[in-house]
Structure formats: C-alpha cells, structure tokens
Amino acid sequence: MDKSQLIKEVFDSVASHYDIMNDIISFGIHRLWKNKMVNITHFTKNSKVLDIAGGTGDIAIRIARREPSIQVTVCDINQNMLSRGIDKAINLNQLNFNWVCANAENLPFEDSIFDYCTIAFGIRNVSDRKKALSEAYRVLKLNGKFICLEFAPMHYQNEVFTKFYNLYSFKVIPKIGSIVAKDKNSYKYLVRSIREFPTQAEFQMEIEKIGFRNVEFHDMSYGIVTLHIGTK
C-alpha cells in the first residue's frame, strides 16, 4: 500500500474523533500552538490563503477570526475530514471558505494565486515532501509566505524527559486511540511518523532547496513542535 492510500485510510478511521483526540493527547495545548501559528503571521486584508491538509478547519477558522476579509481555501486529501470541517465551520457561522478535496502533491490551482500557504501537522503525512513543497511554492505569489506547523522528532539530551516522552508517545497515545477512537493502529502510525520526520534544521534545508527565501523556524513547547516560515 502506498503512503497516500495509507493516509486516506488512517484519516477515514480517525475523522469522527480527530478533534477530541487532539485535545486529549495534547492536553489541549494544540490549540495554543495553532493560535501562535496564526497570530505570528501578519495576514494582509483581502489576501488569499490556501490551507493545505486543512482537514477539520482549525487553522482556517482561526485565520478568518483574525482577519475576516481573507479568502480561505481549505484543501485536504480526505473527504471525511473536510466534511467534519464543513460542519464545524457552519456551526461557527464561518460560511465563506472554499473546500477542495485534493492531494497536496498535485494541487488543482493555477500558478501564483495565493498570498499564503499554511499547513499544520500535515506535511509529515505526504508521500513526497519535495513535491508537496514544490506545489506550495508554485501556487504562491511572489513574496508569498509558506507557514508550516509540525511536530519535531525530539532529539533532546535530557534523558529523563526523552524516556517520558517516548513512553507517552508509544504506549499511552495508542492506548487512548484504542479507547476513544477505537483505532490503536492509526495512532501508532501517527506517533511513528513524528519520529521519522527530519530535524528542524534538516527540514529547513528541504524548504530552502525548493527556492524559498528567508527560511526560519521557531520551536514551541521546548521543541515538541516547530513553526517553519519561508518566503517565495
């Protein structure tokens, strides 16, 4: 099974419990990470944003609240996730989003039409990161911003913290997944995908190789997650 099909099956399985599981396994801290991602970005009025792997709309909703004039397009490979996002947005009276089911590696948009591309906790799940980054670069306007929030693989020197984090990640999170989402294996995959992701500096180099300028990263929560920013 290729990775795209695996990801589709994983998120088909977890879609109905995705938001509540995020709250449980992160103790709600994912909300602070996403808030910082949006708040640190100076979105201009009437700009166009493409939220890649936007799933249940967490980032899109935050962007719209920060700057209501922005046109947000939410793109995700999984229709079940998008359906959850549409329902949530309607319940919050956010009715102006465009919802597109598509692969991040083959975006169905013309060149140079977005001012910002955002992606939160999604880049590690694409089959070909280089292709996905290239597509984000292609659809951005000149001087457009790429903003990516992602877990880091936690290469820490603190042995006690590392042991605790490993125990929580590999033992506790899958157990919670089996109880709440009735799906242990999907959460085993999601944990494993974090450990297989490049370090902050390595991913920065990947972004730069695509052509992005002024690439920088900012660690959050002692490097559990990292915000990566680049300019076309």
PDB file of C-alpha atoms in Angstrom:
ATOM      1  CA  MET A   1       0.000   0.000   0.000  1.00  0.00           C
ATOM      2  CA  ASP A   2       1.423   3.408  -0.936  1.00  0.00           C
ATOM      3  CA  LYS A   3       1.565   6.179   1.638  1.00  0.00           C
ATOM      4  CA  SER A   4      -1.275   8.220   0.101  1.00  0.00           C
ATOM      5  CA  GLN A   5      -3.655   5.292   0.422  1.00  0.00           C
ATOM      6  CA  LEU A   6      -2.421   4.577   3.950  1.00  0.00           C
ATOM      7  CA  ILE A   7      -3.042   8.191   4.970  1.00  0.00           C
ATOM      8  CA  LYS A   8      -6.505   8.102   3.443  1.00  0.00           C
ATOM      9  CA  GLU A   9      -7.379   5.005   5.459  1.00  0.00           C
ATOM     10  CA  VAL A  10      -5.862   6.418   8.669  1.00  0.00           C
ATOM     11  CA  PHE A  11      -7.869   9.626   8.472  1.00  0.00           C
ATOM     12  CA  ASP A  12     -11.016   7.882   7.264  1.00  0.00           C
ATOM     13  CA  SER A  13     -10.772   5.952  10.506  1.00  0.00           C
ATOM     14  CA  VAL A  14      -9.985   8.826  12.873  1.00  0.00           C
ATOM     15  CA  ALA A  15     -12.004  11.667  11.276  1.00  0.00           C
ATOM     16  CA  SER A  16     -15.003  11.421  13.605  1.00  0.00           C
ATOM     17  CA  HIS A  17     -12.766  11.585  16.700  1.00  0.00           C
ATOM     18  CA  TYR A  18      -9.933  13.715  15.315  1.00  0.00           C
ATOM     19  CA  ASP A  19     -10.648  16.951  17.174  1.00  0.00           C
ATOM     20  CA  ILE A  20     -11.409  15.379  20.541  1.00  0.00           C
ATOM     21  CA  MET A  21      -8.327  13.167  20.273  1.00  0.00           C
ATOM     22  CA  ASN A  22      -6.170  16.229  19.605  1.00  0.00           C
ATOM     23  CA  ASP A  23      -7.496  17.793  22.791  1.00  0.00           C
ATOM     24  CA  ILE A  24      -6.951  14.665  24.850  1.00  0.00           C
ATOM     25  CA  ILE A  25      -3.474  13.629  23.723  1.00  0.00           C
ATOM     26  CA  SER A  26      -2.046  17.167  23.733  1.00  0.00           C
ATOM     27  CA  PHE A  27      -3.891  18.215  26.923  1.00  0.00           C
ATOM     28  CA  GLY A  28      -5.417  20.974  24.810  1.00  0.00           C
ATOM     29  CA  ILE A  29      -2.048  22.550  24.053  1.00  0.00           C
ATOM     30  CA  HIS A  30      -2.528  22.056  20.286  1.00  0.00           C
ATOM     31  CA  ARG A  31      -4.923  24.992  20.462  1.00  0.00           C
ATOM     32  CA  LEU A  32      -2.141  27.255  21.748  1.00  0.00           C
ATOM     33  CA  TRP A  33       0.241  26.035  19.033  1.00  0.00           C
ATOM     34  CA  LYS A  34      -2.308  26.766  16.315  1.00  0.00           C
ATOM     35  CA  ASN A  35      -3.148  30.138  17.827  1.00  0.00           C
ATOM     36  CA  LYS A  36       0.523  31.111  17.792  1.00  0.00           C
ATOM     37  CA  MET A  37       0.884  29.935  14.193  1.00  0.00           C
ATOM     38  CA  VAL A  38      -1.914  32.264  13.108  1.00  0.00           C
ATOM     39  CA  ASN A  39      -1.100  35.153  15.430  1.00  0.00           C
ATOM     40  CA  ILE A  40       2.567  35.307  14.428  1.00  0.00           C
ATOM     41  CA  THR A  41       1.573  35.721  10.769  1.00  0.00           C
ATOM     42  CA  HIS A  42       0.692  39.241   9.665  1.00  0.00           C
ATOM     43  CA  PHE A  43      -2.146  38.409   7.276  1.00  0.00           C
ATOM     44  CA  THR A  44      -2.996  41.322   4.999  1.00  0.00           C
ATOM     45  CA  LYS A  45      -6.587  42.298   4.291  1.00  0.00           C
ATOM     46  CA  ASN A  46      -8.344  40.670   1.323  1.00  0.00           C
ATOM     47  CA  SER A  47      -5.491  38.241   0.814  1.00  0.00           C
ATOM     48  CA  LYS A  48      -5.907  34.653  -0.355  1.00  0.00           C
ATOM     49  CA  VAL A  49      -4.862  31.751   1.853  1.00  0.00           C
ATOM     50  CA  LEU A  50      -4.532  28.093   0.927  1.00  0.00           C
ATOM     51  CA  ASP A  51      -4.678  25.862   3.993  1.00  0.00           C
ATOM     52  CA  ILE A  52      -3.177  22.554   2.866  1.00  0.00           C
ATOM     53  CA  ALA A  53      -4.171  19.403   4.778  1.00  0.00           C
ATOM     54  CA  GLY A  54      -6.733  21.697   6.401  1.00  0.00           C
ATOM     55  CA  GLY A  55      -8.991  18.837   7.436  1.00  0.00           C
ATOM     56  CA  THR A  56     -11.426  19.904  10.110  1.00  0.00           C
ATOM     57  CA  GLY A  57     -10.822  23.619   9.578  1.00  0.00           C
ATOM     58  CA  ASP A  58      -8.927  24.509  12.758  1.00  0.00           C
ATOM     59  CA  ILE A  59      -6.465  26.830  11.024  1.00  0.00           C
ATOM     60  CA  ALA A  60      -8.982  28.287   8.553  1.00  0.00           C
ATOM     61  CA  ILE A  61     -11.369  29.229  11.363  1.00  0.00           C
ATOM     62  CA  ARG A  62      -8.587  30.915  13.317  1.00  0.00           C
ATOM     63  CA  ILE A  63      -7.445  32.867  10.249  1.00  0.00           C
ATOM     64  CA  ALA A  64     -10.976  34.044   9.493  1.00  0.00           C
ATOM     65  CA  ARG A  65     -11.441  35.231  13.059  1.00  0.00           C
ATOM     66  CA  ARG A  66      -8.168  37.147  12.938  1.00  0.00           C
ATOM     67  CA  GLU A  67      -8.850  38.799   9.575  1.00  0.00           C
ATOM     68  CA  PRO A  68     -12.427  38.298   8.275  1.00  0.00           C
ATOM     69  CA  SER A  69     -11.645  39.780   4.839  1.00  0.00           C
ATOM     70  CA  ILE A  70      -9.309  36.918   3.936  1.00  0.00           C
ATOM     71  CA  GLN A  71     -10.420  34.358   1.356  1.00  0.00           C
ATOM     72  CA  VAL A  72      -9.535  30.920   2.711  1.00  0.00           C
ATOM     73  CA  THR A  73      -9.402  27.745   0.656  1.00  0.00           C
ATOM     74  CA  VAL A  74      -9.191  24.547   2.696  1.00  0.00           C
ATOM     75  CA  CYS A  75      -7.590  21.646   0.846  1.00  0.00           C
ATOM     76  CA  ASP A  76      -7.345  18.078   2.129  1.00  0.00           C
ATOM     77  CA  ILE A  77      -6.919  14.648   0.560  1.00  0.00           C
ATOM     78  CA  ASN A  78      -9.588  13.173   2.814  1.00  0.00           C
ATOM     79  CA  GLN A  79     -13.254  13.986   2.186  1.00  0.00           C
ATOM     80  CA  ASN A  80     -14.320  12.700   5.596  1.00  0.00           C
ATOM     81  CA  MET A  81     -12.042  15.224   7.289  1.00  0.00           C
ATOM     82  CA  LEU A  82     -13.364  18.006   5.064  1.00  0.00           C
ATOM     83  CA  SER A  83     -16.946  17.028   5.867  1.00  0.00           C
ATOM     84  CA  ARG A  84     -16.177  17.381   9.568  1.00  0.00           C
ATOM     85  CA  GLY A  85     -14.606  20.752   8.869  1.00  0.00           C
ATOM     86  CA  ILE A  86     -17.595  21.972   6.868  1.00  0.00           C
ATOM     87  CA  ASP A  87     -19.978  21.000   9.676  1.00  0.00           C
ATOM     88  CA  LYS A  88     -17.796  22.733  12.264  1.00  0.00           C
ATOM     89  CA  ALA A  89     -17.460  25.897  10.173  1.00  0.00           C
ATOM     90  CA  ILE A  90     -21.226  26.081   9.617  1.00  0.00           C
ATOM     91  CA  ASN A  91     -21.849  25.674  13.341  1.00  0.00           C
ATOM     92  CA  LEU A  92     -19.474  28.596  13.943  1.00  0.00           C
ATOM     93  CA  ASN A  93     -21.132  30.683  11.202  1.00  0.00           C
ATOM     94  CA  GLN A  94     -17.999  30.609   9.042  1.00  0.00           C
ATOM     95  CA  LEU A  95     -19.642  30.216   5.652  1.00  0.00           C
ATOM     96  CA  ASN A  96     -17.153  31.727   3.209  1.00  0.00           C
ATOM     97  CA  PHE A  97     -14.488  29.036   2.962  1.00  0.00           C
ATOM     98  CA  ASN A  98     -13.769  27.107  -0.211  1.00  0.00           C
ATOM     99  CA  TRP A  99     -13.407  23.371   0.441  1.00  0.00           C
ATOM    100  CA  VAL A 100     -11.349  21.316  -2.011  1.00  0.00           C
ATOM    101  CA  CYS A 101     -10.577  17.599  -1.844  1.00  0.00           C
ATOM    102  CA  ALA A 102      -7.139  17.191  -3.409  1.00  0.00           C
ATOM    103  CA  ASN A 103      -3.645  15.823  -2.877  1.00  0.00           C
ATOM    104  CA  ALA A 104      -1.014  18.272  -1.604  1.00  0.00           C
ATOM    105  CA  GLU A 105       1.371  16.825  -4.199  1.00  0.00           C
ATOM    106  CA  ASN A 106      -0.909  17.762  -7.096  1.00  0.00           C
ATOM    107  CA  LEU A 107      -2.821  20.917  -6.212  1.00  0.00           C
ATOM    108  CA  PRO A 108      -5.666  21.808  -8.610  1.00  0.00           C
ATOM    109  CA  PHE A 109      -4.839  25.521  -8.664  1.00  0.00           C
ATOM    110  CA  GLU A 110      -3.175  27.874 -11.116  1.00  0.00           C
ATOM    111  CA  ASP A 111       0.303  29.260 -10.545  1.00  0.00           C
ATOM    112  CA  SER A 112       0.884  32.257  -8.283  1.00  0.00           C
ATOM    113  CA  ILE A 113      -2.629  32.870  -6.937  1.00  0.00           C
ATOM    114  CA  PHE A 114      -2.260  32.639  -3.130  1.00  0.00           C
ATOM    115  CA  ASP A 115      -0.651  35.093  -0.744  1.00  0.00           C
ATOM    116  CA  TYR A 116      -0.140  32.471   1.970  1.00  0.00           C
ATOM    117  CA  CYS A 117       0.072  28.695   2.151  1.00  0.00           C
ATOM    118  CA  THR A 118      -0.458  27.214   5.599  1.00  0.00           C
ATOM    119  CA  ILE A 119      -0.167  23.596   6.685  1.00  0.00           C
ATOM    120  CA  ALA A 120      -0.486  22.341  10.258  1.00  0.00           C
ATOM    121  CA  PHE A 121       0.551  18.811  11.227  1.00  0.00           C
ATOM    122  CA  GLY A 122       0.155  17.629   7.649  1.00  0.00           C
ATOM    123  CA  ILE A 123       3.488  17.846   5.856  1.00  0.00           C
ATOM    124  CA  ARG A 124       4.835  14.711   7.528  1.00  0.00           C
ATOM    125  CA  ASN A 125       1.926  12.706   6.082  1.00  0.00           C
ATOM    126  CA  VAL A 126       2.555  13.404   2.402  1.00  0.00           C
ATOM    127  CA  SER A 127       4.214  10.727   0.287  1.00  0.00           C
ATOM    128  CA  ASP A 128       6.660  13.095  -1.389  1.00  0.00           C
ATOM    129  CA  ARG A 129       7.579  16.164   0.678  1.00  0.00           C
ATOM    130  CA  LYS A 130       9.637  17.695  -2.120  1.00  0.00           C
ATOM    131  CA  LYS A 131       6.686  17.541  -4.481  1.00  0.00           C
ATOM    132  CA  ALA A 132       4.279  18.959  -1.898  1.00  0.00           C
ATOM    133  CA  LEU A 133       6.661  21.809  -1.067  1.00  0.00           C
ATOM    134  CA  SER A 134       7.133  22.489  -4.776  1.00  0.00           C
ATOM    135  CA  GLU A 135       3.372  22.675  -5.257  1.00  0.00           C
ATOM    136  CA  ALA A 136       3.033  25.133  -2.375  1.00  0.00           C
ATOM    137  CA  TYR A 137       5.789  27.218  -3.949  1.00  0.00           C
ATOM    138  CA  ARG A 138       4.103  27.076  -7.364  1.00  0.00           C
ATOM    139  CA  VAL A 139       0.704  28.338  -6.209  1.00  0.00           C
ATOM    140  CA  LEU A 140       2.132  31.146  -4.084  1.00  0.00           C
ATOM    141  CA  LYS A 141       2.514  34.641  -5.464  1.00  0.00           C
ATOM    142  CA  LEU A 142       5.938  36.276  -5.486  1.00  0.00           C
ATOM    143  CA  ASN A 143       6.769  37.209  -1.879  1.00  0.00           C
ATOM    144  CA  GLY A 144       4.017  34.862  -0.690  1.00  0.00           C
ATOM    145  CA  LYS A 145       4.519  33.136   2.654  1.00  0.00           C
ATOM    146  CA  PHE A 146       4.738  29.417   3.439  1.00  0.00           C
ATOM    147  CA  ILE A 147       3.807  28.719   7.064  1.00  0.00           C
ATOM    148  CA  CYS A 148       4.148  25.175   8.360  1.00  0.00           C
ATOM    149  CA  LEU A 149       3.458  23.883  11.862  1.00  0.00           C
ATOM    150  CA  GLU A 150       4.757  20.390  12.530  1.00  0.00           C
ATOM    151  CA  PHE A 151       5.911  18.076  15.268  1.00  0.00           C
ATOM    152  CA  ALA A 152       9.669  17.743  15.658  1.00  0.00           C
ATOM    153  CA  PRO A 153      11.389  14.382  16.256  1.00  0.00           C
ATOM    154  CA  MET A 154      12.627  15.451  19.715  1.00  0.00           C
ATOM    155  CA  HIS A 155      16.398  14.970  19.619  1.00  0.00           C
ATOM    156  CA  TYR A 156      16.929  16.006  23.203  1.00  0.00           C
ATOM    157  CA  GLN A 157      19.820  15.488  25.544  1.00  0.00           C
ATOM    158  CA  ASN A 158      17.587  15.273  28.630  1.00  0.00           C
ATOM    159  CA  GLU A 159      17.390  11.523  29.128  1.00  0.00           C
ATOM    160  CA  VAL A 160      14.594  11.572  31.706  1.00  0.00           C
ATOM    161  CA  PHE A 161      12.364  13.784  29.563  1.00  0.00           C
ATOM    162  CA  THR A 162      13.095  11.699  26.470  1.00  0.00           C
ATOM    163  CA  LYS A 163      12.134   8.474  28.261  1.00  0.00           C
ATOM    164  CA  PHE A 164       8.887  10.009  29.499  1.00  0.00           C
ATOM    165  CA  TYR A 165       8.059  11.404  26.054  1.00  0.00           C
ATOM    166  CA  ASN A 166       8.770   8.055  24.387  1.00  0.00           C
ATOM    167  CA  LEU A 167       6.642   6.205  26.916  1.00  0.00           C
ATOM    168  CA  TYR A 168       3.743   8.615  26.447  1.00  0.00           C
ATOM    169  CA  SER A 169       4.048   8.582  22.651  1.00  0.00           C
ATOM    170  CA  PHE A 170       4.382   4.877  22.020  1.00  0.00           C
ATOM    171  CA  LYS A 171       2.373   3.418  24.890  1.00  0.00           C
ATOM    172  CA  VAL A 172      -0.173   5.941  26.138  1.00  0.00           C
ATOM    173  CA  ILE A 173      -1.289   7.660  22.919  1.00  0.00           C
ATOM    174  CA  PRO A 174      -2.112   4.407  21.049  1.00  0.00           C
ATOM    175  CA  LYS A 175      -3.981   3.197  24.155  1.00  0.00           C
ATOM    176  CA  ILE A 176      -6.043   6.388  24.220  1.00  0.00           C
ATOM    177  CA  GLY A 177      -6.651   5.916  20.490  1.00  0.00           C
ATOM    178  CA  SER A 178      -7.974   2.412  21.074  1.00  0.00           C
ATOM    179  CA  ILE A 179     -10.359   3.613  23.806  1.00  0.00           C
ATOM    180  CA  VAL A 180     -11.629   6.894  22.332  1.00  0.00           C
ATOM    181  CA  ALA A 181     -11.314   6.404  18.574  1.00  0.00           C
ATOM    182  CA  LYS A 182     -11.467   2.589  18.617  1.00  0.00           C
ATOM    183  CA  ASP A 183      -8.316   2.650  16.497  1.00  0.00           C
ATOM    184  CA  LYS A 184      -4.950   1.857  18.047  1.00  0.00           C
ATOM    185  CA  ASN A 185      -3.013   1.277  14.827  1.00  0.00           C
ATOM    186  CA  SER A 186      -3.726   4.678  13.280  1.00  0.00           C
ATOM    187  CA  TYR A 187      -2.314   6.410  16.334  1.00  0.00           C
ATOM    188  CA  LYS A 188       0.702   4.113  16.304  1.00  0.00           C
ATOM    189  CA  TYR A 189       1.314   5.310  12.746  1.00  0.00           C
ATOM    190  CA  LEU A 190       0.864   8.972  13.667  1.00  0.00           C
ATOM    191  CA  VAL A 191       3.382   8.679  16.509  1.00  0.00           C
ATOM    192  CA  ARG A 192       5.859   6.825  14.319  1.00  0.00           C
ATOM    193  CA  SER A 193       5.542   9.446  11.576  1.00  0.00           C
ATOM    194  CA  ILE A 194       6.739  12.112  14.020  1.00  0.00           C
ATOM    195  CA  ARG A 195       9.900  10.176  14.810  1.00  0.00           C
ATOM    196  CA  GLU A 196      10.627   9.656  11.116  1.00  0.00           C
ATOM    197  CA  PHE A 197      10.327  13.361  10.298  1.00  0.00           C
ATOM    198  CA  PRO A 198      13.522  15.396   9.707  1.00  0.00           C
ATOM    199  CA  THR A 199      15.039  17.578  12.392  1.00  0.00           C
ATOM    200  CA  GLN A 200      14.255  21.266  12.330  1.00  0.00           C
ATOM    201  CA  ALA A 201      17.499  22.161  10.552  1.00  0.00           C
ATOM    202  CA  GLU A 202      17.093  19.336   8.024  1.00  0.00           C
ATOM    203  CA  PHE A 203      13.557  20.385   7.142  1.00  0.00           C
ATOM    204  CA  GLN A 204      14.685  23.999   6.863  1.00  0.00           C
ATOM    205  CA  MET A 205      17.180  22.873   4.214  1.00  0.00           C
ATOM    206  CA  GLU A 206      14.446  20.978   2.348  1.00  0.00           C
ATOM    207  CA  ILE A 207      12.333  24.133   2.215  1.00  0.00           C
ATOM    208  CA  GLU A 208      15.290  26.213   1.030  1.00  0.00           C
ATOM    209  CA  LYS A 209      16.118  23.746  -1.739  1.00  0.00           C
ATOM    210  CA  ILE A 210      12.671  24.316  -3.240  1.00  0.00           C
ATOM    211  CA  GLY A 211      13.537  28.001  -3.648  1.00  0.00           C
ATOM    212  CA  PHE A 212      12.012  29.627  -0.573  1.00  0.00           C
ATOM    213  CA  ARG A 213      13.923  32.573   0.859  1.00  0.00           C
ATOM    214  CA  ASN A 214      14.453  33.771   4.437  1.00  0.00           C
ATOM    215  CA  VAL A 215      13.530  30.360   5.809  1.00  0.00           C
ATOM    216  CA  GLU A 216      13.413  30.242   9.592  1.00  0.00           C
ATOM    217  CA  PHE A 217      11.975  28.056  12.303  1.00  0.00           C
ATOM    218  CA  HIS A 218      10.668  28.685  15.798  1.00  0.00           C
ATOM    219  CA  ASP A 219      10.387  25.910  18.377  1.00  0.00           C
ATOM    220  CA  MET A 220       7.377  25.730  20.685  1.00  0.00           C
ATOM    221  CA  SER A 221       6.981  23.797  23.929  1.00  0.00           C
ATOM    222  CA  TYR A 222      10.695  23.026  24.143  1.00  0.00           C
ATOM    223  CA  GLY A 223      10.830  21.755  20.581  1.00  0.00           C
ATOM    224  CA  ILE A 224       7.904  19.340  20.663  1.00  0.00           C
ATOM    225  CA  VAL A 225       6.520  21.289  17.721  1.00  0.00           C
ATOM    226  CA  THR A 226       8.141  23.767  15.336  1.00  0.00           C
ATOM    227  CA  LEU A 227       6.835  26.596  13.176  1.00  0.00           C
ATOM    228  CA  HIS A 228       8.619  26.856   9.810  1.00  0.00           C
ATOM    229  CA  ILE A 229       8.291  30.010   7.696  1.00  0.00           C
ATOM    230  CA  GLY A 230       9.588  30.763   4.212  1.00  0.00           C
ATOM    231  CA  THR A 231       9.054  33.410   1.520  1.00  0.00           C
ATOM    232  CA  LYS A 232       8.739  32.817  -2.245  1.00  0.00           C
TER     233      LYS A 232
END
